[in-house]
Coordinates of C-alpha atoms in Angstrom, one line a residue:
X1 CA 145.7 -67.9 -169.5
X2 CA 148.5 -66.4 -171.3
X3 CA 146.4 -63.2 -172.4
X4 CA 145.1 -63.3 -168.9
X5 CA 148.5 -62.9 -167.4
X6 CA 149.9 -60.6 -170.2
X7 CA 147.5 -58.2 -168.8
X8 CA 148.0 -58.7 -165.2
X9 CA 151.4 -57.4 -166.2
X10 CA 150.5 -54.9 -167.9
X11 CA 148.5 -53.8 -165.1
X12 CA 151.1 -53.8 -162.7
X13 CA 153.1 -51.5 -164.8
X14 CA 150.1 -48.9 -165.1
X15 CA 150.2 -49.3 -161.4
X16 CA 153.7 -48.6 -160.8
X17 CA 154.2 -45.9 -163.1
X18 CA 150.9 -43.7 -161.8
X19 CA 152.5 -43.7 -158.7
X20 CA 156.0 -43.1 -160.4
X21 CA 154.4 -40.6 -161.8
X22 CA 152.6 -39.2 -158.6
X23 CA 155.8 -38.9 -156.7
X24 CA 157.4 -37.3 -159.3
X25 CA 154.4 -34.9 -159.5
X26 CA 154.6 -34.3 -155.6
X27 CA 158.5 -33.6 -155.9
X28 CA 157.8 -31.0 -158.3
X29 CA 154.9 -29.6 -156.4
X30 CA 157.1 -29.5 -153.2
X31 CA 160.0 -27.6 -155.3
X32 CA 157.1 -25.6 -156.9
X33 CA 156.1 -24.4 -153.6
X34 CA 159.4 -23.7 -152.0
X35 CA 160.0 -21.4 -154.9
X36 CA 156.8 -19.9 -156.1
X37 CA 157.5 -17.0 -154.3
X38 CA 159.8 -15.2 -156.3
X39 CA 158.8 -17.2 -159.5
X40 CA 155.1 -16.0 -159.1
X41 CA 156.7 -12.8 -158.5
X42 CA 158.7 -13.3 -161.9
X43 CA 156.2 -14.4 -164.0
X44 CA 153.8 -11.4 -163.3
X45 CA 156.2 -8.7 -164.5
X46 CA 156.6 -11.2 -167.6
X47 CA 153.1 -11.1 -168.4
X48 CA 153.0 -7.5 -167.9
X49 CA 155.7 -6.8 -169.3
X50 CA 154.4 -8.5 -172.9
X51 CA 150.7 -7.5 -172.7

């Protein structure tokens, strides 16, 4: 019973931090977005510029 519960625990927390994880992934994605733009823009003449 007690391994039984250890990893019902243990599955909660795999739970909770995928969809930690997942919102922190969208955030980023949302921020991304808003500035991929100019970034895009930025790391094309990088590339360029050091091929």
């Amino acid at each position: 019973m007690a391994c039984n519960s250890k990893g019902l625990h243990f599955s909660l927390f795999y739970l909770l931090f995928n969809i930690l994880t997942f919102l922190a992934v969208e955030k980023l994605g949302w921020h991304l977005k808003s500035l991929r733009e100019p970034t895009a823009r930025n790391l094309n003449g990088y590339l360029h510029f050091n091929s």
